[in-house]
PDB file of C-alpha atoms and ligand atoms in Angstrom:
ATOM      1  CA  UNK A   1      33.223  21.017   0.646  1.00 97.00           C
ATOM      2  CA  UNK A   2      31.239  20.624  -2.538  1.00 98.00           C
ATOM      3  CA  UNK A   3      27.742  22.081  -2.825  1.00 98.00           C
ATOM      4  CA  UNK A   4      25.353  19.542  -4.311  1.00 97.00           C
ATOM      5  CA  UNK A   5      21.881  19.876  -5.758  1.00 96.00           C
ATOM      6  CA  UNK A   6      19.084  17.390  -6.243  1.00 95.00           C
ATOM      7  CA  UNK A   7      16.693  18.110  -9.092  1.00 95.00           C
ATOM      8  CA  UNK A   8      13.084  17.042  -8.822  1.00 95.00           C
ATOM      9  CA  UNK A   9      10.709  17.229 -11.761  1.00 96.00           C
ATOM     10  CA  UNK A  10       6.970  16.734 -11.979  1.00 98.00           C
ATOM     11  CA  UNK A  11       4.092  17.579 -14.249  1.00 98.00           C
ATOM     12  CA  UNK A  12       1.121  19.746 -13.349  1.00 98.00           C
ATOM     13  CA  UNK A  13      -2.149  19.241 -15.190  1.00 98.00           C
ATOM     14  CA  UNK A  14      -4.848  21.877 -14.899  1.00 98.00           C
ATOM     15  CA  UNK A  15      -7.568  19.556 -16.206  1.00 93.00           C
ATOM     16  CA  UNK A  16      -7.931  15.798 -15.563  1.00 92.00           C
ATOM     17  CA  UNK A  17      -8.554  15.269 -19.295  1.00 94.00           C
ATOM     18  CA  UNK A  18      -4.940  16.334 -19.965  1.00 97.00           C
ATOM     19  CA  UNK A  19      -3.742  13.095 -18.362  1.00 98.00           C
ATOM     20  CA  UNK A  20      -3.063   9.990 -20.408  1.00 98.00           C
ATOM     21  CA  UNK A  21      -5.999   7.577 -20.264  1.00 98.00           C
ATOM     22  CA  UNK A  22      -4.294   5.097 -17.932  1.00 98.00           C
ATOM     23  CA  UNK A  23      -3.399   7.893 -15.498  1.00 98.00           C
ATOM     24  CA  UNK A  24      -6.848   9.454 -15.738  1.00 98.00           C
ATOM     25  CA  UNK A  25      -8.424   6.085 -14.912  1.00 98.00           C
ATOM     26  CA  UNK A  26      -6.125   5.726 -11.890  1.00 98.00           C
ATOM     27  CA  UNK A  27      -6.911   9.280 -10.723  1.00 98.00           C
ATOM     28  CA  UNK A  28     -10.643   8.566 -11.020  1.00 98.00           C
ATOM     29  CA  UNK A  29     -10.193   5.306  -9.111  1.00 98.00           C
ATOM     30  CA  UNK A  30      -8.448   7.204  -6.291  1.00 98.00           C
ATOM     31  CA  UNK A  31     -11.352   9.670  -6.082  1.00 98.00           C
ATOM     32  CA  UNK A  32     -13.783   6.760  -6.100  1.00 98.00           C
ATOM     33  CA  UNK A  33     -11.795   5.021  -3.358  1.00 98.00           C
ATOM     34  CA  UNK A  34     -12.422   7.966  -1.015  1.00 98.00           C
ATOM     35  CA  UNK A  35     -15.859   6.456  -0.366  1.00 98.00           C
ATOM     36  CA  UNK A  36     -14.136   3.607   1.492  1.00 98.00           C
ATOM     37  CA  UNK A  37     -12.513   5.960   3.984  1.00 98.00           C
ATOM     38  CA  UNK A  38     -13.291   5.459   7.668  1.00 98.00           C
ATOM     39  CA  UNK A  39     -12.185   8.703   9.297  1.00 98.00           C
ATOM     40  CA  UNK A  40     -14.331   9.408  12.373  1.00 98.00           C
ATOM     41  CA  UNK A  41     -11.498  11.370  14.036  1.00 98.00           C
ATOM     42  CA  UNK A  42     -10.070  13.553  11.272  1.00 98.00           C
ATOM     43  CA  UNK A  43     -12.985  13.605   8.804  1.00 98.00           C
ATOM     44  CA  UNK A  44     -10.215  13.675   6.196  1.00 98.00           C
ATOM     45  CA  UNK A  45     -11.166  11.109   3.582  1.00 98.00           C
ATOM     46  CA  UNK A  46      -8.256   9.807   1.551  1.00 99.00           C
ATOM     47  CA  UNK A  47      -8.537   7.432  -1.381  1.00 98.00           C
ATOM     48  CA  UNK A  48      -5.725   5.669  -3.198  1.00 99.00           C
ATOM     49  CA  UNK A  49      -5.520   3.455  -6.257  1.00 99.00           C
ATOM     50  CA  UNK A  50      -2.581   1.241  -7.163  1.00 99.00           C
ATOM     51  CA  UNK A  51      -1.870   0.052 -10.708  1.00 98.00           C
ATOM     52  CA  UNK A  52      -0.146  -3.298 -11.128  1.00 98.00           C
ATOM     53  CA  UNK A  53       2.044  -4.440 -14.023  1.00 98.00           C
ATOM     54  CA  UNK A  54      -0.867  -6.308 -15.658  1.00 98.00           C
ATOM     55  CA  UNK A  55      -3.168  -3.272 -15.433  1.00 98.00           C
ATOM     56  CA  UNK A  56      -5.072  -4.434 -12.360  1.00 98.00           C
ATOM     57  CA  UNK A  57      -6.199  -1.543 -10.158  1.00 98.00           C
ATOM     58  CA  UNK A  58      -6.462  -2.022  -6.384  1.00 98.00           C
ATOM     59  CA  UNK A  59      -8.137   0.644  -4.258  1.00 98.00           C
ATOM     60  CA  UNK A  60      -7.586   1.616  -0.654  1.00 98.00           C
ATOM     61  CA  UNK A  61      -8.777   4.263   1.790  1.00 99.00           C
ATOM     62  CA  UNK A  62      -7.620   5.533   5.152  1.00 98.00           C
ATOM     63  CA  UNK A  63      -8.865   3.537   8.138  1.00 98.00           C
ATOM     64  CA  UNK A  64      -8.764   5.254  11.518  1.00 98.00           C
ATOM     65  CA  UNK A  65      -8.917   3.689  14.956  1.00 98.00           C
ATOM     66  CA  UNK A  66      -9.566   4.882  18.506  1.00 98.00           C
ATOM     67  CA  UNK A  67      -6.020   3.711  19.243  1.00 98.00           C
ATOM     68  CA  UNK A  68      -4.614   6.274  16.797  1.00 96.00           C
ATOM     69  CA  UNK A  69      -1.400   4.532  15.688  1.00 97.00           C
ATOM     70  CA  UNK A  70      -3.428   1.466  14.735  1.00 98.00           C
ATOM     71  CA  UNK A  71      -5.044   3.322  11.845  1.00 98.00           C
ATOM     72  CA  UNK A  72      -3.536   3.288   8.367  1.00 98.00           C
ATOM     73  CA  UNK A  73      -3.247   5.726   5.465  1.00 98.00           C
ATOM     74  CA  UNK A  74      -5.042   5.142   2.197  1.00 99.00           C
ATOM     75  CA  UNK A  75      -1.847   4.633   0.205  1.00 98.00           C
ATOM     76  CA  UNK A  76      -0.472   1.904   2.464  1.00 99.00           C
ATOM     77  CA  UNK A  77      -3.886   0.236   2.706  1.00 98.00           C
ATOM     78  CA  UNK A  78      -3.945   0.075  -1.113  1.00 99.00           C
ATOM     79  CA  UNK A  79      -0.296  -0.950  -1.575  1.00 99.00           C
ATOM     80  CA  UNK A  80      -0.314  -3.655   1.110  1.00 98.00           C
ATOM     81  CA  UNK A  81      -3.586  -5.058  -0.148  1.00 98.00           C
ATOM     82  CA  UNK A  82      -2.367  -5.020  -3.768  1.00 98.00           C
ATOM     83  CA  UNK A  83       0.931  -6.682  -2.865  1.00 98.00           C
ATOM     84  CA  UNK A  84      -0.609  -9.250  -0.542  1.00 98.00           C
ATOM     85  CA  UNK A  85      -3.181 -10.296  -3.118  1.00 98.00           C
ATOM     86  CA  UNK A  86      -0.765 -10.170  -6.071  1.00 98.00           C
ATOM     87  CA  UNK A  87       2.684 -11.179  -4.810  1.00 97.00           C
ATOM     88  CA  UNK A  88       3.970 -11.887  -8.332  1.00 97.00           C
ATOM     89  CA  UNK A  89       2.929  -8.568  -9.869  1.00 98.00           C
ATOM     90  CA  UNK A  90       4.755  -5.258  -9.665  1.00 98.00           C
ATOM     91  CA  UNK A  91       3.280  -1.994  -8.467  1.00 98.00           C
ATOM     92  CA  UNK A  92       3.805   0.460 -11.343  1.00 98.00           C
ATOM     93  CA  UNK A  93       1.807   3.463 -10.173  1.00 98.00           C
ATOM     94  CA  UNK A  94      -0.283   4.946  -7.411  1.00 99.00           C
ATOM     95  CA  UNK A  95      -2.764   7.825  -7.308  1.00 98.00           C
ATOM     96  CA  UNK A  96      -4.251   9.541  -4.293  1.00 98.00           C
ATOM     97  CA  UNK A  97      -7.060  11.997  -3.655  1.00 98.00           C
ATOM     98  CA  UNK A  98      -8.409  13.471  -0.443  1.00 98.00           C
ATOM     99  CA  UNK A  99     -11.083  15.724   0.915  1.00 98.00           C
ATOM    100  CA  UNK A 100     -13.812  16.259   3.452  1.00 98.00           C
ATOM    101  CA  UNK A 101     -17.559  15.903   3.029  1.00 95.00           C
ATOM    102  CA  UNK A 102     -17.141  14.625  -0.517  1.00 91.00           C
ATOM    103  CA  UNK A 103     -15.216  17.762  -1.579  1.00 96.00           C
ATOM    104  CA  UNK A 104     -11.715  17.285  -3.006  1.00 98.00           C
ATOM    105  CA  UNK A 105      -8.913  19.430  -1.584  1.00 98.00           C
ATOM    106  CA  UNK A 106      -8.155  22.370  -3.866  1.00 98.00           C
ATOM    107  CA  UNK A 107      -4.420  21.577  -4.025  1.00 98.00           C
ATOM    108  CA  UNK A 108      -3.391  17.937  -4.419  1.00 98.00           C
ATOM    109  CA  UNK A 109      -3.035  16.002  -1.166  1.00 96.00           C
ATOM    110  CA  UNK A 110       0.532  14.779  -0.746  1.00 98.00           C
ATOM    111  CA  UNK A 111       1.532  11.425   0.778  1.00 98.00           C
ATOM    112  CA  UNK A 112       3.030  11.206   4.266  1.00 98.00           C
ATOM    113  CA  UNK A 113       6.623  10.146   4.763  1.00 98.00           C
ATOM    114  CA  UNK A 114       5.776   6.605   5.859  1.00 98.00           C
ATOM    115  CA  UNK A 115       3.726   6.029   2.701  1.00 98.00           C
ATOM    116  CA  UNK A 116       6.556   7.436   0.570  1.00 98.00           C
ATOM    117  CA  UNK A 117       8.945   4.960   2.180  1.00 98.00           C
ATOM    118  CA  UNK A 118       6.606   2.067   1.402  1.00 98.00           C
ATOM    119  CA  UNK A 119       6.245   3.263  -2.205  1.00 98.00           C
ATOM    120  CA  UNK A 120      10.042   3.422  -2.397  1.00 98.00           C
ATOM    121  CA  UNK A 121      10.413  -0.160  -1.262  1.00 97.00           C
ATOM    122  CA  UNK A 122       8.002  -1.530  -3.877  1.00 98.00           C
ATOM    123  CA  UNK A 123       9.942   0.469  -6.485  1.00 97.00           C
ATOM    124  CA  UNK A 124      13.226  -1.029  -5.268  1.00 96.00           C
ATOM    125  CA  UNK A 125      11.647  -4.509  -5.188  1.00 96.00           C
ATOM    126  CA  UNK A 126      10.572  -4.333  -8.847  1.00 97.00           C
ATOM    127  CA  UNK A 127      13.563  -2.332 -10.082  1.00 97.00           C
ATOM    128  CA  UNK A 128      11.150  -0.197 -12.123  1.00 97.00           C
ATOM    129  CA  UNK A 129       9.873   3.330 -11.454  1.00 98.00           C
ATOM    130  CA  UNK A 130       6.601   3.731  -9.572  1.00 98.00           C
ATOM    131  CA  UNK A 131       4.713   6.833 -10.700  1.00 98.00           C
ATOM    132  CA  UNK A 132       2.786   8.899  -8.170  1.00 99.00           C
ATOM    133  CA  UNK A 133      -0.275  10.949  -9.099  1.00 98.00           C
ATOM    134  CA  UNK A 134      -1.707  13.454  -6.619  1.00 98.00           C
ATOM    135  CA  UNK A 135      -5.188  14.680  -7.375  1.00 98.00           C
ATOM    136  CA  UNK A 136      -6.625  18.056  -6.368  1.00 98.00           C
ATOM    137  CA  UNK A 137      -9.663  19.987  -7.546  1.00 98.00           C
ATOM    138  CA  UNK A 138      -7.514  22.803  -8.995  1.00 98.00           C
ATOM    139  CA  UNK A 139      -4.760  20.689 -10.482  1.00 98.00           C
ATOM    140  CA  UNK A 140      -3.154  17.260 -10.642  1.00 98.00           C
ATOM    141  CA  UNK A 141       0.527  16.496 -10.119  1.00 98.00           C
ATOM    142  CA  UNK A 142       2.388  13.534 -11.588  1.00 98.00           C
ATOM    143  CA  UNK A 143       5.797  12.372 -10.396  1.00 98.00           C
ATOM    144  CA  UNK A 144       7.388   9.719 -12.614  1.00 98.00           C
ATOM    145  CA  UNK A 145       9.315   7.985  -9.849  1.00 98.00           C
ATOM    146  CA  UNK A 146       9.310   7.838  -6.057  1.00 98.00           C
ATOM    147  CA  UNK A 147      12.800   9.423  -5.996  1.00 97.00           C
ATOM    148  CA  UNK A 148      11.075  12.673  -6.968  1.00 97.00           C
ATOM    149  CA  UNK A 149       9.088  12.753  -3.720  1.00 98.00           C
ATOM    150  CA  UNK A 150      11.649  10.962  -1.552  1.00 97.00           C
ATOM    151  CA  UNK A 151      15.188  11.946  -2.506  1.00 96.00           C
ATOM    152  CA  UNK A 152      18.060   9.784  -1.242  1.00 95.00           C
ATOM    153  CA  UNK A 153      15.821   6.781  -0.711  1.00 95.00           C
ATOM    154  CA  UNK A 154      16.853   4.475   2.107  1.00 92.00           C
ATOM    155  CA  UNK A 155      17.540   1.158   0.448  1.00 81.00           C
ATOM    156  CA  UNK A 156      18.854  -1.540   2.759  1.00 74.00           C
ATOM    157  CA  UNK A 157      21.256  -2.079   5.609  1.00 67.00           C
TER     158      UNK A 157
HETATM  159  N1  LIG B   1      -3.702  10.091   5.580  1.00 95.79           N
HETATM  160  C1  LIG B   1      -3.648   9.277   4.505  1.00 95.79           C
HETATM  161  O1  LIG B   1      -4.521   8.429   4.296  1.00 95.79           O
HETATM  162  N2  LIG B   1      -2.585   9.404   3.667  1.00 95.79           N
HETATM  163  C2  LIG B   1      -1.558  10.269   3.845  1.00 95.79           C
HETATM  164  O2  LIG B   1      -0.603  10.250   3.087  1.00 95.79           O
HETATM  165  C3  LIG B   1      -1.595  11.229   4.926  1.00 95.79           C
HETATM  166  C4  LIG B   1      -2.716  11.107   5.878  1.00 95.79           C
HETATM  167  C5  LIG B   1      -4.825   9.939   6.512  1.00 95.79           C
HETATM  168  C6  LIG B   1      -4.440   9.435   7.873  1.00 95.79           C
HETATM  169  C7  LIG B   1      -5.575   9.943   8.709  1.00 95.79           C
HETATM  170  O3  LIG B   1      -6.636   9.010   8.652  1.00 95.79           O
HETATM  171  C8  LIG B   1      -6.021  11.213   8.016  1.00 95.79           C
HETATM  172  O4  LIG B   1      -5.453  11.174   6.715  1.00 95.79           O
HETATM  173  C9  LIG B   1      -5.582  12.494   8.720  1.00 95.79           C
HETATM  174  O5  LIG B   1      -4.223  12.534   8.915  1.00 95.79           O
END
């Protein structure tokens, strides 16, 4: 037996202004996207913003449904919309923000496993890292690649 270790690195910013401009713009877009959330069941409003290789930003927000599994997270709403509308462009980054009643969560909201898997696939598709920014009121986290939030990514059968 050999003990193995997987190292994950990320950056924590205590103020949004510490982010590079492109990342700050994406973080702001994710906060802005929260206004598109339809969350009558959870009241948890999630916004996401995807950056494409040409700089285009596509927003998404969680959409809930009385038939619960029919709803969709903000990140997948944004990624699927971005990819469907721009099939020839790569997704290079995604930011997300969440809260209730217009108030951001204190700690950054983190993406669910299904959204991580979808991020992973767009990263595999482009062959380039997709950065993930998680926005909270107290701090912001940036992961440079999906591998850092989804180790041992499932690739293909
Ligand atoms: N949600 C997201 O939009 N993104 C995630 O990564 C996790 C959860 C949404 C789904 C649901 O509308 C609400 O948050 C509560 O789970």
